[in-house]
CSV table of C-alpha atoms (C1' of nucleotides) in Angstrom, one decimal:
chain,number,residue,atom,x,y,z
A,990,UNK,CA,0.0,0.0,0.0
A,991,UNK,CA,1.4,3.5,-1.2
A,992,UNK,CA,1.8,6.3,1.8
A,993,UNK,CA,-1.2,7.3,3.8
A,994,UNK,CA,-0.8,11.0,4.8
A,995,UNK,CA,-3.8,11.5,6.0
A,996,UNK,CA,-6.5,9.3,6.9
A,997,UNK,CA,-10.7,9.4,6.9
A,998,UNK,CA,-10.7,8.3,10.6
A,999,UNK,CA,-8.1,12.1,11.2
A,1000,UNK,CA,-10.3,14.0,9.1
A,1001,UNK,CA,-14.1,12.9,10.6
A,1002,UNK,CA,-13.5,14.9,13.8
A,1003,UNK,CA,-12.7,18.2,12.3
A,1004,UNK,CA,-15.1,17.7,9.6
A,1005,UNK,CA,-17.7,17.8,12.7
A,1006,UNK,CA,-16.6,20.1,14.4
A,1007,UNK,CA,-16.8,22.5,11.4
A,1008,UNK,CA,-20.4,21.5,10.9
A,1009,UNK,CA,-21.3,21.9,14.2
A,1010,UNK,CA,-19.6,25.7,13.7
A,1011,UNK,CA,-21.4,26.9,10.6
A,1012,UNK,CA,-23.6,23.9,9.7
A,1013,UNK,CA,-24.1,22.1,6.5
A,1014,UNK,CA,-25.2,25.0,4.2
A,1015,UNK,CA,-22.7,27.4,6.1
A,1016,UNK,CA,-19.8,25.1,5.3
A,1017,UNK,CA,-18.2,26.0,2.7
A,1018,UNK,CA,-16.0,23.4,1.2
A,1019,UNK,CA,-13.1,26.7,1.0
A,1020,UNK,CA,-13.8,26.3,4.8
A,1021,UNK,CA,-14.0,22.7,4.9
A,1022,UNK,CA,-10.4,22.5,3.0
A,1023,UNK,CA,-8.9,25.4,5.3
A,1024,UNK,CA,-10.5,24.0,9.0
A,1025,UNK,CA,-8.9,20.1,7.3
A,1026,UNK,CA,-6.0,21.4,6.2
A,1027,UNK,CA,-7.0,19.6,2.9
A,1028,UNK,CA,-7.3,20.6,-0.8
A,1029,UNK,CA,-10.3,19.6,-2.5
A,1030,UNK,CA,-8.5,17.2,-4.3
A,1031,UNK,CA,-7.8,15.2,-1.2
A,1032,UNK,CA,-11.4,15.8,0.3
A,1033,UNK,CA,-12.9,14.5,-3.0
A,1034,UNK,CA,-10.4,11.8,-2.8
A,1035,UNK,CA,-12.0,10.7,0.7
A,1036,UNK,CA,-15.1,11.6,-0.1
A,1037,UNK,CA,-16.1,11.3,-3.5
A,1038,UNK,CA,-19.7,12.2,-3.1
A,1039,UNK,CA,-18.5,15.4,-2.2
A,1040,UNK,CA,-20.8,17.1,0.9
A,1041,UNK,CA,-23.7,15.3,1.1
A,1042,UNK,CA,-21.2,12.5,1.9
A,1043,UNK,CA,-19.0,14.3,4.3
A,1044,UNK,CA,-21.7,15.2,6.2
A,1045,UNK,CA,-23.0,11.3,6.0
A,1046,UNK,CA,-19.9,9.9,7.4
A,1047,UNK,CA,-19.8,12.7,9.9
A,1048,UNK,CA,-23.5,11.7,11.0
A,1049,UNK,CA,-22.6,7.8,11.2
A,1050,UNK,CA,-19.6,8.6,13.2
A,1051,UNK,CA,-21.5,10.2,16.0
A,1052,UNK,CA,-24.0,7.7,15.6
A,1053,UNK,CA,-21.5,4.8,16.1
A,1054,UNK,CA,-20.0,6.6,19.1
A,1055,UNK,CA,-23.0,7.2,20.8
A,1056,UNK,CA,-24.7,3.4,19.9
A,1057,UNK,CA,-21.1,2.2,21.5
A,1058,UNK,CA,-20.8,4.7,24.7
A,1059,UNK,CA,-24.5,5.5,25.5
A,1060,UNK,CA,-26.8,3.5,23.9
A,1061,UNK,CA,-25.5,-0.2,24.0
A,1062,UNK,CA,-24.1,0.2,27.3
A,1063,UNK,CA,-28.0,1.1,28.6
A,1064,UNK,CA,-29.2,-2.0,26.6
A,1065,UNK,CA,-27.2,-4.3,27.7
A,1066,UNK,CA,-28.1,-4.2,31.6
A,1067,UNK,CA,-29.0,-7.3,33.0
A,1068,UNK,CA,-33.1,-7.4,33.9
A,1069,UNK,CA,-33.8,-7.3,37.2
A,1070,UNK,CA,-30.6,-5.3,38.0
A,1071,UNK,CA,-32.4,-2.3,39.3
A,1072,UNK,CA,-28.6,-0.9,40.9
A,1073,UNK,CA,-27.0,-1.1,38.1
A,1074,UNK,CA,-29.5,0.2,36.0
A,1075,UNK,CA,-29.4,3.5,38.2
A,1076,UNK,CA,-25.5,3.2,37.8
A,1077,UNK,CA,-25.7,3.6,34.6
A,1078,UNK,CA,-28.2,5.9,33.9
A,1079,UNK,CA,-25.6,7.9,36.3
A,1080,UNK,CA,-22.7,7.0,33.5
A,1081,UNK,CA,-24.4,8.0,30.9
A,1082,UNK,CA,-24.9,11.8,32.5
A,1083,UNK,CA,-21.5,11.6,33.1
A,1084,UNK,CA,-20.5,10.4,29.4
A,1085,UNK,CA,-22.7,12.8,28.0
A,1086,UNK,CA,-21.5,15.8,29.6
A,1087,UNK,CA,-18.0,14.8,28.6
A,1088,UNK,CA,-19.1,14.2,25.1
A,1089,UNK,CA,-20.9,17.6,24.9
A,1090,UNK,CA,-17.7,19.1,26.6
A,1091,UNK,CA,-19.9,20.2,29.4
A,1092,UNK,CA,-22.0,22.2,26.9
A,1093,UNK,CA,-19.1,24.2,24.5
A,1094,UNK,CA,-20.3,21.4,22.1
A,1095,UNK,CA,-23.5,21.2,20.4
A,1096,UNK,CA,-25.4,18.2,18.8
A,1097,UNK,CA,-24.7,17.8,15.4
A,1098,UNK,CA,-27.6,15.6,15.4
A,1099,UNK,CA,-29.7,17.8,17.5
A,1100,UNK,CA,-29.1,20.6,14.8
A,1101,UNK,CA,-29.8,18.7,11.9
A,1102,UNK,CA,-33.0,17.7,13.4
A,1103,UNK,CA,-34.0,21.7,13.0
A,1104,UNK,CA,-32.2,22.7,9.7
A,1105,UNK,CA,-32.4,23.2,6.4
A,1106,UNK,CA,-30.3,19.8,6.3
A,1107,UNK,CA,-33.9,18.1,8.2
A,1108,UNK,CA,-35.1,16.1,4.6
A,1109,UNK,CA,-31.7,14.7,3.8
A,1110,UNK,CA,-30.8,13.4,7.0
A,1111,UNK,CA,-34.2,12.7,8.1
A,1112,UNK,CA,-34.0,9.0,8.8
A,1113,UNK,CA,-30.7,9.2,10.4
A,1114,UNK,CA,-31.9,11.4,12.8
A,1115,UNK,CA,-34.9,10.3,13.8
A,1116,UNK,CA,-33.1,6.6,14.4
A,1117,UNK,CA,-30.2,8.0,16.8
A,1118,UNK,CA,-33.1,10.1,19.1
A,1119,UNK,CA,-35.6,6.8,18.7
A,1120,UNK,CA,-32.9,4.2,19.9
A,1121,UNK,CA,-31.4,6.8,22.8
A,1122,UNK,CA,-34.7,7.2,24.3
A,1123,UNK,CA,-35.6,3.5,23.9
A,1124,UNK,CA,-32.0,2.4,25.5
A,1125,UNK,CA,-32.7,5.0,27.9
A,1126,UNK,CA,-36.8,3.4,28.5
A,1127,UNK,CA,-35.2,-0.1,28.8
A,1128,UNK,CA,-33.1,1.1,31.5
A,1129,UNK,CA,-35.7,2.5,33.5
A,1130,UNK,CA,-37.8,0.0,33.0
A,1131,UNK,CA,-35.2,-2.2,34.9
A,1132,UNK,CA,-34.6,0.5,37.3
A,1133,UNK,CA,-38.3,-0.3,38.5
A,1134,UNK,CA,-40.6,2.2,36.5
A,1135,UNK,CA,-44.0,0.9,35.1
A,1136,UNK,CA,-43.1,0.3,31.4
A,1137,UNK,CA,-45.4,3.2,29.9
A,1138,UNK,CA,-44.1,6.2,33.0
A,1139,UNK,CA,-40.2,5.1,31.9
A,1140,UNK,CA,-41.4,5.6,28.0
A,1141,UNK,CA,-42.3,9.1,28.9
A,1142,UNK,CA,-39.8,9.8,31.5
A,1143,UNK,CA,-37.3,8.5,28.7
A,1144,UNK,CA,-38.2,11.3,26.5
A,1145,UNK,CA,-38.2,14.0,28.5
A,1146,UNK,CA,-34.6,12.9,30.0
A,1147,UNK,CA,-33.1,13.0,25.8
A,1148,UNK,CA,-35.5,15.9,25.2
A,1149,UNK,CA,-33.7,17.8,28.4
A,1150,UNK,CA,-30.5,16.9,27.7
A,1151,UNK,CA,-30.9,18.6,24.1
A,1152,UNK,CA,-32.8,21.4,25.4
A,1153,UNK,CA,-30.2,22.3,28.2
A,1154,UNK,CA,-28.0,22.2,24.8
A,1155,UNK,CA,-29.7,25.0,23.1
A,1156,UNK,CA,-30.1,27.2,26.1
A,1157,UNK,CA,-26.4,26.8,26.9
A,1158,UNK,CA,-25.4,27.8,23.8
A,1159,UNK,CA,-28.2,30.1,23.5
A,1160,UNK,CA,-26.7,31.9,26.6
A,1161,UNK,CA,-23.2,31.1,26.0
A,1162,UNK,CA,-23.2,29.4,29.4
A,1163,UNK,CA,-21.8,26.1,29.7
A,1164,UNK,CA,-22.5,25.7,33.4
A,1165,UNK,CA,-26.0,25.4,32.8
A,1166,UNK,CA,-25.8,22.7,30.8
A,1167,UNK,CA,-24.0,21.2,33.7
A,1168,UNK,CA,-26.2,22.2,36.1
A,1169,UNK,CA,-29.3,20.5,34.1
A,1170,UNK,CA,-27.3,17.3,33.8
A,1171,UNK,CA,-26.8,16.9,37.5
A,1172,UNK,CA,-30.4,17.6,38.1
A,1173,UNK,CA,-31.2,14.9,35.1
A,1174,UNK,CA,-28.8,12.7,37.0
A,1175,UNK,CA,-30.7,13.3,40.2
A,1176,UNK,CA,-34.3,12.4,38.7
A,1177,UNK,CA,-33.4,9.2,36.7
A,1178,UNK,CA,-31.6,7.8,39.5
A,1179,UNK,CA,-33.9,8.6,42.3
B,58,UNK,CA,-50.3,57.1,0.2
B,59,UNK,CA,-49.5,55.7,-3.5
B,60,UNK,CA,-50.7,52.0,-3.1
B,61,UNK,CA,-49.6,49.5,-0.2
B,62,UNK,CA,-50.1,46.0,-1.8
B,63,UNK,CA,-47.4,44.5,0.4
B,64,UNK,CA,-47.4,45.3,3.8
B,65,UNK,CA,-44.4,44.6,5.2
B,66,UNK,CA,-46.0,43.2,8.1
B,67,UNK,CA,-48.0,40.7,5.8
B,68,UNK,CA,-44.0,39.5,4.8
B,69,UNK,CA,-42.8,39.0,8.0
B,70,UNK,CA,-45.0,35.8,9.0
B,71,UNK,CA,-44.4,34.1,4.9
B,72,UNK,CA,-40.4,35.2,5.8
B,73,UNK,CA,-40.6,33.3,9.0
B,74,UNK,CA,-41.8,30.3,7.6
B,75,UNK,CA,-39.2,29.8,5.0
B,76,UNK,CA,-36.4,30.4,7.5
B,77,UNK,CA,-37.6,27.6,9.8
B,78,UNK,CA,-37.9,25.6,7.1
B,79,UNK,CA,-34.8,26.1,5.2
B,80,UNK,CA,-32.8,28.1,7.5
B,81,UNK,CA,-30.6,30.8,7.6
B,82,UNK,CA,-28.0,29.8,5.1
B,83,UNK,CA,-30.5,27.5,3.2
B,84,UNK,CA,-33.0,30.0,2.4
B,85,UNK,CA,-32.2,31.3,-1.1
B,86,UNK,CA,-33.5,34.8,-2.5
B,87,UNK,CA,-35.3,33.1,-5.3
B,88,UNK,CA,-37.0,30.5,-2.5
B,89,UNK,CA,-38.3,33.8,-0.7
B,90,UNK,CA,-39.5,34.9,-3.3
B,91,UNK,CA,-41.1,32.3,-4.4
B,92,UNK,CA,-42.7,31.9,-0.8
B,93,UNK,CA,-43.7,35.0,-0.4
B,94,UNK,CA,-44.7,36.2,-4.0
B,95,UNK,CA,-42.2,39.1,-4.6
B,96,UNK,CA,-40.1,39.9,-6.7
B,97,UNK,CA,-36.2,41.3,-5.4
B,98,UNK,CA,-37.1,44.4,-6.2
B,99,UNK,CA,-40.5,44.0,-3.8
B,100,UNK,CA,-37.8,42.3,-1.4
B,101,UNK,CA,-34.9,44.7,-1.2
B,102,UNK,CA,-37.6,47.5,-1.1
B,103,UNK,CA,-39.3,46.4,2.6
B,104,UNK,CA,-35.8,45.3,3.6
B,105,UNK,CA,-32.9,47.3,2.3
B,106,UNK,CA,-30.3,45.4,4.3
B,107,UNK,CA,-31.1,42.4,2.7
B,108,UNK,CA,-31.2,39.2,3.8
B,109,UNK,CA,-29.7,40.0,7.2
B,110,UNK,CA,-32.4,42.8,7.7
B,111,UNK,CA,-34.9,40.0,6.9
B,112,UNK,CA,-33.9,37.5,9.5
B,113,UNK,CA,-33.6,40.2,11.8
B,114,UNK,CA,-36.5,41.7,11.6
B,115,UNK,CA,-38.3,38.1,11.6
B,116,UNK,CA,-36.4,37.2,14.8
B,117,UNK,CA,-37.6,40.9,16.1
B,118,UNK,CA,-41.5,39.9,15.2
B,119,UNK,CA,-40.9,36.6,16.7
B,120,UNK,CA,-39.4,38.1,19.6
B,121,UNK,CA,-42.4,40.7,20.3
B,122,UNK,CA,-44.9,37.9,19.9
B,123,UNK,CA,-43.1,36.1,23.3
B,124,UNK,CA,-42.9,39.2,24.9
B,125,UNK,CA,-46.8,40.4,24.2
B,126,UNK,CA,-48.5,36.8,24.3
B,127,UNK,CA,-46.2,34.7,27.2
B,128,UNK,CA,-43.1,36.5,28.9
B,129,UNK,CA,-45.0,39.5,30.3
B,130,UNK,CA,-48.5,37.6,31.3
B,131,UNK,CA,-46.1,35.6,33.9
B,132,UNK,CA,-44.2,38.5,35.1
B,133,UNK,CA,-47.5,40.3,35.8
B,134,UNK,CA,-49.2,38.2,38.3
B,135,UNK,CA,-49.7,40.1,41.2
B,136,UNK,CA,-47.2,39.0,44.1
B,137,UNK,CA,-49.1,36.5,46.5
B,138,UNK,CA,-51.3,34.9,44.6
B,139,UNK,CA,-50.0,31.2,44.1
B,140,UNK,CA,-53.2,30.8,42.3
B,141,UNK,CA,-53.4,32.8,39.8
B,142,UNK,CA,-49.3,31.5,38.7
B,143,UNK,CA,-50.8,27.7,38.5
B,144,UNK,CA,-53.4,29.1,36.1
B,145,UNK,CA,-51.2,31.4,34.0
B,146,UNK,CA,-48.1,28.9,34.0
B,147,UNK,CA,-51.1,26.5,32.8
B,148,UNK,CA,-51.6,29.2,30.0
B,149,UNK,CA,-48.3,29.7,29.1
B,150,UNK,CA,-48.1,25.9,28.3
B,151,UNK,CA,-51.5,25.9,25.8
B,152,UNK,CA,-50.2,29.0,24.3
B,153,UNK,CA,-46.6,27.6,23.4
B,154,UNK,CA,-48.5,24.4,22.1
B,155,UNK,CA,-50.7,26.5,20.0
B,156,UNK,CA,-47.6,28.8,18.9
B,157,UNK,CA,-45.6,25.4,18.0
B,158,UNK,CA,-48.9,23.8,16.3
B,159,UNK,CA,-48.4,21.3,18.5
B,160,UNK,CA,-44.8,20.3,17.2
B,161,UNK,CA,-45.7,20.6,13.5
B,162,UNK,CA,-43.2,24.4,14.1
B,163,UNK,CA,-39.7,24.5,15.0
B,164,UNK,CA,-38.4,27.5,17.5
B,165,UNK,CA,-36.7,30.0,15.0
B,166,UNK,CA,-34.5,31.2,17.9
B,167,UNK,CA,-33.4,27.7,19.0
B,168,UNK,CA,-32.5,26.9,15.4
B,169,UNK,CA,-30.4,29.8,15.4
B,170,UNK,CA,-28.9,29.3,18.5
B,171,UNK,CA,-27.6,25.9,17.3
B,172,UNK,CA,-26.7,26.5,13.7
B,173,UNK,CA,-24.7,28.9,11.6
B,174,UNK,CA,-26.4,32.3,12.1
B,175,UNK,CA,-25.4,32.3,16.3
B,176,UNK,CA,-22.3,34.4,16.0
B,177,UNK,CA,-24.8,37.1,14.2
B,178,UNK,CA,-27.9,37.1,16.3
B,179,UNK,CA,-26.6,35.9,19.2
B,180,UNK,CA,-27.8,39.0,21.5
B,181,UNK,CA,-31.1,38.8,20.2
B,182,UNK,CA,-31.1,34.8,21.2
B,183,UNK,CA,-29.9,35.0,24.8
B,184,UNK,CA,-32.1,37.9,25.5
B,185,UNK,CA,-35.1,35.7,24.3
B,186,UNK,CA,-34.1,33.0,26.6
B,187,UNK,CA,-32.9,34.7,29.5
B,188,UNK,CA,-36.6,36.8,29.4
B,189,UNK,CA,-38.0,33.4,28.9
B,190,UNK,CA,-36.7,31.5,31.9
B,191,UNK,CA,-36.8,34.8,34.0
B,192,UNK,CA,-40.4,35.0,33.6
B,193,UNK,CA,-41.1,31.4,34.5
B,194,UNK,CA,-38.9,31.5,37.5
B,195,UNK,CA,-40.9,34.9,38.8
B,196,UNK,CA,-44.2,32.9,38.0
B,197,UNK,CA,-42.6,30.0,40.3
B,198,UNK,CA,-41.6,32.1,43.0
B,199,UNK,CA,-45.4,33.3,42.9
B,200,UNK,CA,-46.4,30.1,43.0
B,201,UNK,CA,-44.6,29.2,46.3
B,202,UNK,CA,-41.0,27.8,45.1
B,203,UNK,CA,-38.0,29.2,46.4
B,204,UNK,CA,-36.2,31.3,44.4
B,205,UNK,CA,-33.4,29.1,43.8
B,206,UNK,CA,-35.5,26.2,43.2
B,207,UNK,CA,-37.6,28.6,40.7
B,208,UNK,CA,-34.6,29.2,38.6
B,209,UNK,CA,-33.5,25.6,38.0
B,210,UNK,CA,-37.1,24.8,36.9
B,211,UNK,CA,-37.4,27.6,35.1
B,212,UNK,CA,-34.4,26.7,33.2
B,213,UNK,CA,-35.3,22.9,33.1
B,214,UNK,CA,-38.9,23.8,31.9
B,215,UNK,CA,-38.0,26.3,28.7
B,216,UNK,CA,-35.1,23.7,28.0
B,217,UNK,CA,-37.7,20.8,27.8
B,218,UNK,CA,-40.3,22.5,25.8
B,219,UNK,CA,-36.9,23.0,23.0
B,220,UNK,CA,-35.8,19.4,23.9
B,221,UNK,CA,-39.4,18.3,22.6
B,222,UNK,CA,-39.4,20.3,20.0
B,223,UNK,CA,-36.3,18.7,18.7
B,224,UNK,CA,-37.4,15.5,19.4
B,225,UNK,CA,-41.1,15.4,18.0
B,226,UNK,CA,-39.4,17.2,14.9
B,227,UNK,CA,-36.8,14.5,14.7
B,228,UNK,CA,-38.8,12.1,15.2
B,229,UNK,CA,-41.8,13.8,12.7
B,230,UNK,CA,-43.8,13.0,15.9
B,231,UNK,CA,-45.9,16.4,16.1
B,232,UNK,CA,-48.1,14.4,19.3
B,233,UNK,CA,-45.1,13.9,21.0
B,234,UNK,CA,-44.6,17.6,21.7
B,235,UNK,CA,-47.8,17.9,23.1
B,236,UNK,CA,-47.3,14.7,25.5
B,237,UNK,CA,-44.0,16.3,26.7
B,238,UNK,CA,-46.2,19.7,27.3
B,239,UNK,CA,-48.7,18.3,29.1
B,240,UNK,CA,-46.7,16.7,31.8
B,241,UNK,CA,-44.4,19.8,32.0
B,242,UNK,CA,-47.9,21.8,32.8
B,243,UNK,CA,-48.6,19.1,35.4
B,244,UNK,CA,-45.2,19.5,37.0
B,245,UNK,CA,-45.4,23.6,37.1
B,246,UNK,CA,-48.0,23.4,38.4
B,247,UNK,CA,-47.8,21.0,41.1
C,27,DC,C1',-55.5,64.7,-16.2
C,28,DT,C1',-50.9,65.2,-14.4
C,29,DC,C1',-47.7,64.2,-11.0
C,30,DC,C1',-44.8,61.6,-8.3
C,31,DA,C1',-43.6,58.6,-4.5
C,32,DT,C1',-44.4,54.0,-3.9
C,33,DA,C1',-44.2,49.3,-5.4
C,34,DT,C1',-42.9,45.7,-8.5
C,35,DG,C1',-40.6,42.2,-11.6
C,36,DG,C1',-36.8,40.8,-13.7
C,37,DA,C1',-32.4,41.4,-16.2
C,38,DA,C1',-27.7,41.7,-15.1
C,39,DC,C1',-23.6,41.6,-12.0
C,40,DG,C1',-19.5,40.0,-9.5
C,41,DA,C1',-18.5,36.7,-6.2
C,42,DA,C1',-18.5,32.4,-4.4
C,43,DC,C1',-20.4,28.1,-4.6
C,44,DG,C1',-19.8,22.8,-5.2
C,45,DG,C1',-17.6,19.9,-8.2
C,46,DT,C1',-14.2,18.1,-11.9
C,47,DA,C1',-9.9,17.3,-14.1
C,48,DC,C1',-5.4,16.4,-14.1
C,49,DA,C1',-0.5,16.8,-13.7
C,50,DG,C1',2.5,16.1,-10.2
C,51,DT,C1',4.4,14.0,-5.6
C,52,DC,C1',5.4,10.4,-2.9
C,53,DT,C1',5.8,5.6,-0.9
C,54,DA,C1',5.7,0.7,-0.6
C,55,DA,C1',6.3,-3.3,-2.9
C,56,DA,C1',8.5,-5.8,-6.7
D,436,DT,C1',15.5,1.1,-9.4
D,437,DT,C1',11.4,0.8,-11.3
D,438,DT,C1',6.5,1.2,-11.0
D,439,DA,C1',1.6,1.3,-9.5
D,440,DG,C1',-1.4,3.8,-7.3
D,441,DA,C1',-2.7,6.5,-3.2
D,442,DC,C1',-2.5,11.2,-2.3
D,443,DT,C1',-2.3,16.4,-3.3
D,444,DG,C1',-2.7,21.3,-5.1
D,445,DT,C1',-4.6,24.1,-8.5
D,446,DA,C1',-6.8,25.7,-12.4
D,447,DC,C1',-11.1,25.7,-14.1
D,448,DC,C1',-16.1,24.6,-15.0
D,449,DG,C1',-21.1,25.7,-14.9
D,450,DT,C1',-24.4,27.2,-11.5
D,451,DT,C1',-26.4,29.8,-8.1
D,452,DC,C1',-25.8,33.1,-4.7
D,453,DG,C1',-27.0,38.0,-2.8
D,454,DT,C1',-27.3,42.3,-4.6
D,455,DT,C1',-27.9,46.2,-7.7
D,456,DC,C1',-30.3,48.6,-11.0
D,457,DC,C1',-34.0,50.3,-13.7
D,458,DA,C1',-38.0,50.5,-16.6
D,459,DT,C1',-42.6,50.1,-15.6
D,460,DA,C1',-47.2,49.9,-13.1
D,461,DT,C1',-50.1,51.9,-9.8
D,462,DG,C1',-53.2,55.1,-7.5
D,463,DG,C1',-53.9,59.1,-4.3
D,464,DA,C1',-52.9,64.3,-4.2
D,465,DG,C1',-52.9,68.6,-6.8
DNA sequence: CTCCATATGGAACGAACGGTACAGTCTAAA
DNA sequence: TTTAGACTGTACCGTTCGTTCCATATGGAG
């Protein structure tokens, strides 16, 4: 195999975190190839479906991370574990919060779900919220909530966690996303 | 007066529209025109700062609508009366359902706090917010919290109704928003 | 009717867009 | 040392962007 300067798995990150910055339309792929430190030549040699694909592999990298880190983790508790299932609910605040860098980072996913980019990412989106706040239901469910309270409860615990997002950004104040985690923390495990 | 077939105030709600659906970046002049039925001529006549003026001044409307219809109802209740901040905290709820269409509309400012346009209306965004939570958490404090306590679930409560908004929209689950609202009015006013 | 400010559509503009083409660089294997 | 092919920078393409400009239409005031 010739040289391998750089490779998809370096360039995924910043491709994010450019997205997350200016979003899909407000990416520019001048800005793309400046924030990369690529030429288009190399991004189209990574990418050859250009954008749309960027922002693809992007979208299933986050995806991956979370199904690994949040998701699976929640899934896999063992039924009738009602500790552990409160432990981990606890973990997942925790890995969540680091994820989001305590609020300085937003949700790609979260945004997408709002913007212009909503059509073409549609059934990505929609299956990364559905299987968090199912992983997060199944949980609860072994924490000891009636199966129907721990559907709801499950969807106001995602749904706070991405609100606290906006507000945070919305008032450039990462603490309160913080602050709204602990207090998420506090309800799921109690 | 020479005719007034346009009034820009007749603009403003058409503009609105687009820019949730298509956001900042996505919405093209041709696409506003095309939603709204003028011509750029029509366009750069109402708004002579172009696009920017237009978001602006959507994000102003939208602004003045929470000020008028929700934010100053709560901070009105007369000091005392634990009552009267159930029932208008009660209000606020059916009025943010109806302003949402029950889930079917996206918040213009929490798409713009997440996505490209932040660095440029940012004031405008956490002033929304701040007003936002502020009012609940005087509304709270009328209806017997402490004022700490108040703030958190002020906080918790505006970043849950954006969470479900998210959520239902990622999830193209309008019902869901109203689910989430309903048991946020059941907690306020507990 | 004549004016004239207001309103309007659309042609035209430069800039920037996403995307393509390709010659050139470099490395690992032969 | 040769060579195949992964990588890279850049010039360039057609398109579309936001914006400007202007000829024209409109309708109340004089």
């Amino acid at each position: 195999m010739p040289r391998q300067v750089a490779e998809r798995a370096d360039i995924l990150p910043k491709l994010a975190e450019i997205f997350r910055k200016r979003g899909y339309e407000g990416a520019s792929l001048s800005e793309i190839g400046a924030a990369t430190g690529l030429g288009k030549g190399s991004l189209y040699h990574f990418f050859p479906g250009g954008k749309p694909e960027m922002a693809e592999s992007v979208l299933a990298e986050v995806d991956a991370w979370f199904e690994g880190n949040i998701f699976a983790p929640l899934r896999a508790i063992p039924a009738g574990d009602a500790a552990e299932a409160r432990a981990r609910l606890a973990e997942m605040c925790r890995a969540v919060d680091a994820y989001f860098k305590s609020g300085r980072r937003v949700c790609l996913l979260g945004a997408f779900a709002l913007a212009d980019t909503r059509e073409r990412h549609a059934a990505r989106v929609r299956d990364y919220f559905r299987r968090w706040v199912e992983a997060v239901a199944r949980a609860l469910v072994v924490a000891g909530r009636a199966p129907a309270d721990a559907r709801t409860e499950a969807f106001d615990a995602v749904a706070c966690i991405q609100g606290a997002l906006v507000l945070a950004r919305a008032a450039d104040n990462p603490p309160a996303f913080a602050g709204a985690l602990a207090r998420l923390q506090a309800r799921l495990t109690a």
